[in-house]
Tab-separated table of C-alpha atoms in Angstrom:
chain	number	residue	atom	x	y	z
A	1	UNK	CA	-98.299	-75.510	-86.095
A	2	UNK	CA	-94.682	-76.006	-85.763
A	3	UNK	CA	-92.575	-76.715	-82.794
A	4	UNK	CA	-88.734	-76.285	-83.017
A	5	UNK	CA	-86.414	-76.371	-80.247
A	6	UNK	CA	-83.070	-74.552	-79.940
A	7	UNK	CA	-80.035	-77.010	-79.348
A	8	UNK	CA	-75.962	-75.809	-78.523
A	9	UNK	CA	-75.403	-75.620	-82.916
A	10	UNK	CA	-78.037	-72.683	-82.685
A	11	UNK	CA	-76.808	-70.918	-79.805
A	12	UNK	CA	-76.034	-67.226	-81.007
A	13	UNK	CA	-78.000	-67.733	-84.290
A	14	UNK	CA	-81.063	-65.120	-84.726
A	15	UNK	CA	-84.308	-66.166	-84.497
A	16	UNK	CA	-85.241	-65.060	-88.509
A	17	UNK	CA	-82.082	-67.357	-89.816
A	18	UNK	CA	-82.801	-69.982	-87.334
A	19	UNK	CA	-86.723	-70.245	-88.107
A	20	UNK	CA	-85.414	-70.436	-91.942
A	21	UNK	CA	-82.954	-73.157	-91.649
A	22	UNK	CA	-85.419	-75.378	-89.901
A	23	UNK	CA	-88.274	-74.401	-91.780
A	24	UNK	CA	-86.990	-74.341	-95.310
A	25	UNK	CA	-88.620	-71.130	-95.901
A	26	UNK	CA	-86.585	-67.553	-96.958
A	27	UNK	CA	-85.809	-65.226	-94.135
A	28	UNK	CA	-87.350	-62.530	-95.066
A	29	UNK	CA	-90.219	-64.634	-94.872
A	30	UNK	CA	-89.199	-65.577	-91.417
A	31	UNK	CA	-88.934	-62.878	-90.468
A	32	UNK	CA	-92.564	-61.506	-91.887
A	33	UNK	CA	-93.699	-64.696	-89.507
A	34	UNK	CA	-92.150	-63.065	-86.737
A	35	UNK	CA	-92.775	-59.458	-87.183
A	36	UNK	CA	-96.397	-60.797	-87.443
A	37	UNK	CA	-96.883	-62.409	-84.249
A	38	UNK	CA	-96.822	-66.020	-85.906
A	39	UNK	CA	-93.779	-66.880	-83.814
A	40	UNK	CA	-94.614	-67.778	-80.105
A	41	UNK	CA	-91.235	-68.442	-78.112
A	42	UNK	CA	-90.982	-70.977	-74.565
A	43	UNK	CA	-90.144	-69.832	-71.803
A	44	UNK	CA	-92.359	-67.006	-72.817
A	45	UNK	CA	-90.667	-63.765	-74.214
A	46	UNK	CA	-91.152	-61.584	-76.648
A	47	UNK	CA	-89.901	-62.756	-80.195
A	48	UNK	CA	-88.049	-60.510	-82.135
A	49	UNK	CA	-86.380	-61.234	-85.700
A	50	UNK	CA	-83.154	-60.584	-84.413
A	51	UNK	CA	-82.624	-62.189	-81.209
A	52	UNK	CA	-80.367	-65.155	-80.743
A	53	UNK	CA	-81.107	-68.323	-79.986
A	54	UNK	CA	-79.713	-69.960	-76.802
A	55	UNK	CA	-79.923	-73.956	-76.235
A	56	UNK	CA	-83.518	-74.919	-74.389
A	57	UNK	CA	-85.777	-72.539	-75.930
A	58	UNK	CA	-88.912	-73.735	-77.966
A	59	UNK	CA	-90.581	-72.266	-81.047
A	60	UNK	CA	-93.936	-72.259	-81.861
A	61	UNK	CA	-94.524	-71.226	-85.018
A	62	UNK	CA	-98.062	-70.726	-86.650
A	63	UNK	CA	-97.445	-70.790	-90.851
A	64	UNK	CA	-100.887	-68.918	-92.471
A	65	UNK	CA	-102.243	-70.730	-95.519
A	66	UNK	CA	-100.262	-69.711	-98.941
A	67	UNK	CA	-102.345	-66.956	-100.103
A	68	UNK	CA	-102.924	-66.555	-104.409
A	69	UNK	CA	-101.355	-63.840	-105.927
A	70	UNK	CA	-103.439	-61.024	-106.637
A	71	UNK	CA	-103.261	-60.726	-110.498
A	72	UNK	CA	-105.575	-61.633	-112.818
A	73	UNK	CA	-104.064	-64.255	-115.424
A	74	UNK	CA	-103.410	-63.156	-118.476
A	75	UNK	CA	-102.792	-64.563	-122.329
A	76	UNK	CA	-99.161	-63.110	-122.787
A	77	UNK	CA	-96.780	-63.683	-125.917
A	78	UNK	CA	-93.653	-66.242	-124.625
A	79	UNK	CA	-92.113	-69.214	-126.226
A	80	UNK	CA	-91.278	-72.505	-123.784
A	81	UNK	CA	-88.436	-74.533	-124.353
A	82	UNK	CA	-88.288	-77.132	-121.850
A	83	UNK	CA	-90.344	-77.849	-118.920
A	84	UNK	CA	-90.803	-80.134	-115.947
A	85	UNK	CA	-92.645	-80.905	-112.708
A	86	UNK	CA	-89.622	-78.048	-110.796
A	87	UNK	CA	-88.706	-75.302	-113.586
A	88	UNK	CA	-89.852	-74.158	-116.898
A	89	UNK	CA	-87.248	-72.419	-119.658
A	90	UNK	CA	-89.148	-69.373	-121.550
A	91	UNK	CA	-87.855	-67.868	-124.521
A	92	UNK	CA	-89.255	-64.199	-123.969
A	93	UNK	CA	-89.813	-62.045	-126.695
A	94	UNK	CA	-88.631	-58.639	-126.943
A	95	UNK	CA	-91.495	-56.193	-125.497
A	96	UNK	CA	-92.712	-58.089	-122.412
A	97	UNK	CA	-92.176	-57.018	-118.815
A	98	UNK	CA	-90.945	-59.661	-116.497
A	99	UNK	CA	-92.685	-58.523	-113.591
A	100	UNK	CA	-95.618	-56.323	-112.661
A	101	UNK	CA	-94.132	-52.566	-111.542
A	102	UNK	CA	-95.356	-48.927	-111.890
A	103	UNK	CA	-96.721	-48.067	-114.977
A	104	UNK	CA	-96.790	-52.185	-115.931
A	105	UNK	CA	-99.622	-53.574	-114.326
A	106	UNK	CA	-100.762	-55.916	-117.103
A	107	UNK	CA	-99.492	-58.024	-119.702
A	108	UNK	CA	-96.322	-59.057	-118.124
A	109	UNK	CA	-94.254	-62.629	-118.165
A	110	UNK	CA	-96.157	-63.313	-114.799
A	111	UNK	CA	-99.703	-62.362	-116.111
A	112	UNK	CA	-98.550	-64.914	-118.717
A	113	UNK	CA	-97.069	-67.736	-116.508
A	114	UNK	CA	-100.285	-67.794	-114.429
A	115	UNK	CA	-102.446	-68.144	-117.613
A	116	UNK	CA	-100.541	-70.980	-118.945
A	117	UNK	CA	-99.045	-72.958	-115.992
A	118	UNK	CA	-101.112	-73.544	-112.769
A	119	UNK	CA	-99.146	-75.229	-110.882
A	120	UNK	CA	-96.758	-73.036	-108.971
A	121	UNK	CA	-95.643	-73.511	-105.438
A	122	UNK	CA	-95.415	-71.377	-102.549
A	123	UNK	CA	-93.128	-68.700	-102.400
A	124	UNK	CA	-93.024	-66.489	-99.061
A	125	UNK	CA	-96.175	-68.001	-98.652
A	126	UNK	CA	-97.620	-66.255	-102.149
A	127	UNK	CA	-98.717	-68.868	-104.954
A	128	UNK	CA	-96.673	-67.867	-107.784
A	129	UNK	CA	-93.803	-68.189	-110.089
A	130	UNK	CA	-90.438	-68.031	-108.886
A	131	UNK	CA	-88.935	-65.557	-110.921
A	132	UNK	CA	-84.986	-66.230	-110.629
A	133	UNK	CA	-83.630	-63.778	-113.412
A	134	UNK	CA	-84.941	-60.491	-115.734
A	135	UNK	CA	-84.810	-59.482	-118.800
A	136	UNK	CA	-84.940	-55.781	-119.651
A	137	UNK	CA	-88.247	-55.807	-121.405
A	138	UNK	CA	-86.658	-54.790	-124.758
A	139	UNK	CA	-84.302	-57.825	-124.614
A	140	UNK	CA	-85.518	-61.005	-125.837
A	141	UNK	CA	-84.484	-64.817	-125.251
A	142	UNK	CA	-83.779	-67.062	-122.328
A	143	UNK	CA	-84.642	-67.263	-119.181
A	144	UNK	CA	-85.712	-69.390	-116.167
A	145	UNK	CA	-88.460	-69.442	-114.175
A	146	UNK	CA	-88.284	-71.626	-110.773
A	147	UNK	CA	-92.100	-73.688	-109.619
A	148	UNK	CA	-90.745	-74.223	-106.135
A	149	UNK	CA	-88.957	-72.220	-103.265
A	150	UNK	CA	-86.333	-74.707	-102.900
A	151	UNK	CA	-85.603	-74.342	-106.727
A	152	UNK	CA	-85.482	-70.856	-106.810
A	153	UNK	CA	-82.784	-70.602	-103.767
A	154	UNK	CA	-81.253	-73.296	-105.798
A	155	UNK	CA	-80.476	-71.482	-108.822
A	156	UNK	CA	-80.161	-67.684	-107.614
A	157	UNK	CA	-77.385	-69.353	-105.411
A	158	UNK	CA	-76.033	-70.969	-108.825
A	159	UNK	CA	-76.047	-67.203	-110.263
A	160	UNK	CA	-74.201	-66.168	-107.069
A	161	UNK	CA	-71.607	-68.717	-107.334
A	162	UNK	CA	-71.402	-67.873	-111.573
A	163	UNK	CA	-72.183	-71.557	-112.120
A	164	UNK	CA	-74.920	-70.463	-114.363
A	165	UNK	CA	-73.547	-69.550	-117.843
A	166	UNK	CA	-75.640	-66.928	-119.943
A	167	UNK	CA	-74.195	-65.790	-123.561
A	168	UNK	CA	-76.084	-62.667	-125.528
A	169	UNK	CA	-75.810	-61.514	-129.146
A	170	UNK	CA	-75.666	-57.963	-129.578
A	171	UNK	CA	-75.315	-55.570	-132.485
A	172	UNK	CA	-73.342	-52.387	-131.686
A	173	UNK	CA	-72.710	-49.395	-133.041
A	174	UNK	CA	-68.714	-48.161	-134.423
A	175	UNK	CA	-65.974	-50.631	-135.353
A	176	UNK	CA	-64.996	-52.433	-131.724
A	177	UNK	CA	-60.719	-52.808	-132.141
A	178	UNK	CA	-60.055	-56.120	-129.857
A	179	UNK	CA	-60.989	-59.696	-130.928
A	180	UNK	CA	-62.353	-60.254	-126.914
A	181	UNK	CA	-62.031	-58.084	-123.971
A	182	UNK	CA	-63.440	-57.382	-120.438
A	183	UNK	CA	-65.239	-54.544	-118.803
A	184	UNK	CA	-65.063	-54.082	-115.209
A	185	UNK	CA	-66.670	-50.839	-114.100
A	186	UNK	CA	-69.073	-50.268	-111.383
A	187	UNK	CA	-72.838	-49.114	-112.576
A	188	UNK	CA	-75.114	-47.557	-110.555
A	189	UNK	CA	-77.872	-45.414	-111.070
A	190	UNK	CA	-77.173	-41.893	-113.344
A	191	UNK	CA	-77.199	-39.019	-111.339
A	192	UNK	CA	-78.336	-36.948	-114.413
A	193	UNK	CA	-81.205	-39.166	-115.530
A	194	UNK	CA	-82.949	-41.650	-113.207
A	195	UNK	CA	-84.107	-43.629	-116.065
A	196	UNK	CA	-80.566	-44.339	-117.229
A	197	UNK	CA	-78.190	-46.928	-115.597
A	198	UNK	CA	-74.110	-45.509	-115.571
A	199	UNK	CA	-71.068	-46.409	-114.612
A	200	UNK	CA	-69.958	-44.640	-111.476
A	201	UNK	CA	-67.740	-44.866	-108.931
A	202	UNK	CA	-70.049	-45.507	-105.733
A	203	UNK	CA	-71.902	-48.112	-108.293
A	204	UNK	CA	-72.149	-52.009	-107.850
A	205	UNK	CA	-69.013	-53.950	-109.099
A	206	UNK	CA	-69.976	-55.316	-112.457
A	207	UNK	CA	-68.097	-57.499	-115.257
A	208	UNK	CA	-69.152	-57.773	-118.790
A	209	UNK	CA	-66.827	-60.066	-121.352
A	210	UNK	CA	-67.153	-59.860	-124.792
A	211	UNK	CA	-65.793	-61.647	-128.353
A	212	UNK	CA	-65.872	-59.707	-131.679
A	213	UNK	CA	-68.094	-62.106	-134.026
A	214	UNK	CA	-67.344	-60.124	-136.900
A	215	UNK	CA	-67.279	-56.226	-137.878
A	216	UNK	CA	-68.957	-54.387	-140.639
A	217	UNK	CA	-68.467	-50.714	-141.667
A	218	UNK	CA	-70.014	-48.565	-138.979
A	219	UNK	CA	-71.364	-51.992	-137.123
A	220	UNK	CA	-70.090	-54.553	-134.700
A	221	UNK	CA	-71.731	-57.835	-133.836
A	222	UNK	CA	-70.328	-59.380	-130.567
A	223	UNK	CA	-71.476	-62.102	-128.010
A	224	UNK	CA	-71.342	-61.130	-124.739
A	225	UNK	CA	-70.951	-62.906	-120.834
A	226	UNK	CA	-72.125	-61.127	-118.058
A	227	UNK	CA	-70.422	-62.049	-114.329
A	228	UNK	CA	-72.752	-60.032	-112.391
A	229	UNK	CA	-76.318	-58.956	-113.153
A	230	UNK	CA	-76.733	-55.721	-112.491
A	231	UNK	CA	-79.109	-53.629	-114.131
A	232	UNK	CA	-79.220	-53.047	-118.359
A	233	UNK	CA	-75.623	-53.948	-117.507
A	234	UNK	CA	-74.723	-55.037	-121.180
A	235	UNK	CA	-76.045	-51.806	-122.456
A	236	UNK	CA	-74.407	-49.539	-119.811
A	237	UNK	CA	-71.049	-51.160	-120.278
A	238	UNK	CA	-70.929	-51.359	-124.150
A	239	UNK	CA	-72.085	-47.724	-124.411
A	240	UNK	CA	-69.417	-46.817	-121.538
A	241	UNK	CA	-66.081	-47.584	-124.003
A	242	UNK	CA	-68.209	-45.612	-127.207
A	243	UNK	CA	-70.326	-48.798	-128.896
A	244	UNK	CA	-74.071	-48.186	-127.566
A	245	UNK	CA	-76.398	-51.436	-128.928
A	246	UNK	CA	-78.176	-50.787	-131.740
A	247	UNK	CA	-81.633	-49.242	-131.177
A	248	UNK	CA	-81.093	-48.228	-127.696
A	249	UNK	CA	-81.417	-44.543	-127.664
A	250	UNK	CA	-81.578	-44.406	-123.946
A	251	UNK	CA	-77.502	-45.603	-124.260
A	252	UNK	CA	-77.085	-43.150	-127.232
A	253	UNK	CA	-77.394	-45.225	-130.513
A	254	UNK	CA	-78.725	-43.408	-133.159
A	255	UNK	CA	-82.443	-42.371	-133.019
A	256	UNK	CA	-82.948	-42.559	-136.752
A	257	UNK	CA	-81.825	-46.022	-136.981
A	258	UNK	CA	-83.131	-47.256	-133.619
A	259	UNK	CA	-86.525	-45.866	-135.133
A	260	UNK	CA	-86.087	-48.591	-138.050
A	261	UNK	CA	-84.815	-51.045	-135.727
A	262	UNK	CA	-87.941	-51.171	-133.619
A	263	UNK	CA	-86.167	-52.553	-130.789
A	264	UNK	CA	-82.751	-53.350	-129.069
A	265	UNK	CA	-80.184	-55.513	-130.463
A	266	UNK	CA	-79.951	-57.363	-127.474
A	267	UNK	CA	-80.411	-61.326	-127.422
A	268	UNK	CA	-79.886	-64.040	-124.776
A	269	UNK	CA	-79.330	-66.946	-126.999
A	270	UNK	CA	-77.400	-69.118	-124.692
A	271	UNK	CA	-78.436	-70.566	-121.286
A	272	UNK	CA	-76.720	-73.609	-118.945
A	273	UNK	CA	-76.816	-74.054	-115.438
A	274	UNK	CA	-76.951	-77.366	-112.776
A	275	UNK	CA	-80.804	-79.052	-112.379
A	276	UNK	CA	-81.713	-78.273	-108.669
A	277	UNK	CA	-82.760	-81.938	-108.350
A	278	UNK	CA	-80.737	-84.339	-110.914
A	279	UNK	CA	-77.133	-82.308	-111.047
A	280	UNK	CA	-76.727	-82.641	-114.195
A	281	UNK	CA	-76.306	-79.648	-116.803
A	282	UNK	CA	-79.165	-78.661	-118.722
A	283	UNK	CA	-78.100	-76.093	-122.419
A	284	UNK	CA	-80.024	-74.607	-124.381
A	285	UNK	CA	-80.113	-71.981	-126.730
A	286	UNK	CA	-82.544	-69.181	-128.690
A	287	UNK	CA	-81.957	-68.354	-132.420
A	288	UNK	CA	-82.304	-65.112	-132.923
A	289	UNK	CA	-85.990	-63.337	-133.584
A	290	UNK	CA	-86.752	-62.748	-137.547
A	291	UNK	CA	-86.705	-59.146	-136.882
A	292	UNK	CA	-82.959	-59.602	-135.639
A	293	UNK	CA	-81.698	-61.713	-138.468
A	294	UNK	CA	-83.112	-59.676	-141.292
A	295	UNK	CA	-80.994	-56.598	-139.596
A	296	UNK	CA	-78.029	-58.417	-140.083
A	297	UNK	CA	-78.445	-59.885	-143.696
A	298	UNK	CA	-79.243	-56.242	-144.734
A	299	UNK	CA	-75.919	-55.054	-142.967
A	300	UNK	CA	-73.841	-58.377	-144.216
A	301	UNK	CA	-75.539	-57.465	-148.380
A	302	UNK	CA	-74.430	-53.743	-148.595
A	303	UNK	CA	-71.359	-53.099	-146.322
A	304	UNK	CA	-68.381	-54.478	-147.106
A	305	UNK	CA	-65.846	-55.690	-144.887
């Protein structure tokens, strides 16, 4: 049991925002505390998630015991590249699902995570790993995976504030003119196919830099920054100005060649952000998978430039 008393900083502040300051914990967790009748407020009165606070009143707060999350570990393909007692680095290979969704329920990163690592904290009061950032499941490379809530909020704030730095490698189709460049166009979800992602006017903003690494005939290989993180945002905004990634036929490359491809050129090889608990910067980087490379010496041997 917790007891938490309102003082004149809180007055005006809702009950779900308040009970998460104090407590640490996220507020839609709070507010799941709440909503579930694990909130009991003095002077009695009904507590409601969005109530405000006035100086004087007491909270009572009941927080259940972290419950396990109800998958069943499993041995998953990943690569680790550092690790320590608050976050682990994976380097995920093209293929795997982050997370469990429709029509994944098995064999994801966190079927994997749970077989390897035990030791995860709570987060909203579920054992598990703190998943900060995806990776569509055809794109392989870095990512980072939080043990604690206060390192996850830690880091997605980092992401907010774009003091995380992620580079990706990716092999497009069509000779791109301009050495570097930005895209800034909204994407939101097609209204022709709701499997495809598409830039549209009522979409989320969304910036995507890129830096011509070389060109080839009929091929471009860039490295690419994204400032926001919406969704297959690389691949939306490359195929958007007429250069769809290699192998991805949902953005239009070409099916023959995506069939010999296997999978999408699409590689997050570079990864830097602030350690939640020393400050200091952490890089690190992915070389790109065998099946990547040998693409690219077969385009370098028999196109010219």
């Amino acid at each position: 049991m917790e007891f938490l008393a309102a003082g004149e900083e809180d007055r005006g502040v809702r009950l779900d925002v308040f009970l998460s300051s104090r407590l640490g914990i996220t507020r839609t967790f709070a507010r799941k505390l709440v909503e579930e009748g694990n909130v009991r407020l003095l002077p009695e009165k009904k507590a409601k998630p969005g109530m405000k606070m006035v100086p004087g009143i007491r909270a009572e707060v009941t927080v259940p015991p972290p419950e396990a999350l109800d998958l069943e570990p499993e041995e998953v393909p990943f690569g680790v590249v550092y690790e320590d007692d608050w976050l682990i680095v994976i380097d995920k290979p093209s293929g795997v699902v982050v997370h469990p969704a429709p029509g994944n329920r098995h064999g994801t990163l966190v079927h994997g995570l749970l077989h390897r690592f035990r030791s995860f904290g709570s987060f909203n009061n579920v054992l598990r790993p703190g998943i900060v950032h995806r990776l569509d499941a055809s794109t392989s490379g870095l990512l980072v995976v939080a043990r604690e809530q206060e390192i996850l909020e830690n880091l997605q704030n980092q992401f907010r504030l774009r003091e995380v730095r992620k580079l990706y490698l990716a092999l497009v189709h069509g000779r791109v003119k301009n050495a570097s460049g930005r895209i800034e166009a909204p994407i939101g979800r097609s209204p022709s196919n709701r499997l495809r992602m598409a830039v549209v006017e009522d979409g989320k903003h969304a910036i995507t830099d890129f830096r011509r690494l070389w060109v080839r005939d009929g091929y471009s290989f860039l490295e690419c920054s994204i400032a926001t993180g919406r969704t297959h945002q690389i691949r939306v905004h490359l195929s958007s100005m007429g250069h769809p990634i290699v192998g991805d036929v949902l953005y239009g490359a070409d099916k023959k060649k995506a069939a010999s491809a296997g999978r999408v050129f699409l590689h997050s090889w570079k990864l830097s952000f602030l350690h939640p608990k020393t400050g200091n910067r952490l890089f690190f980087r992915s070389c790109l998978p065998a099946a990547l490379t040998g693409q690219l010496r077969e385009i370098l041997s028999t196109c010219p430039d």
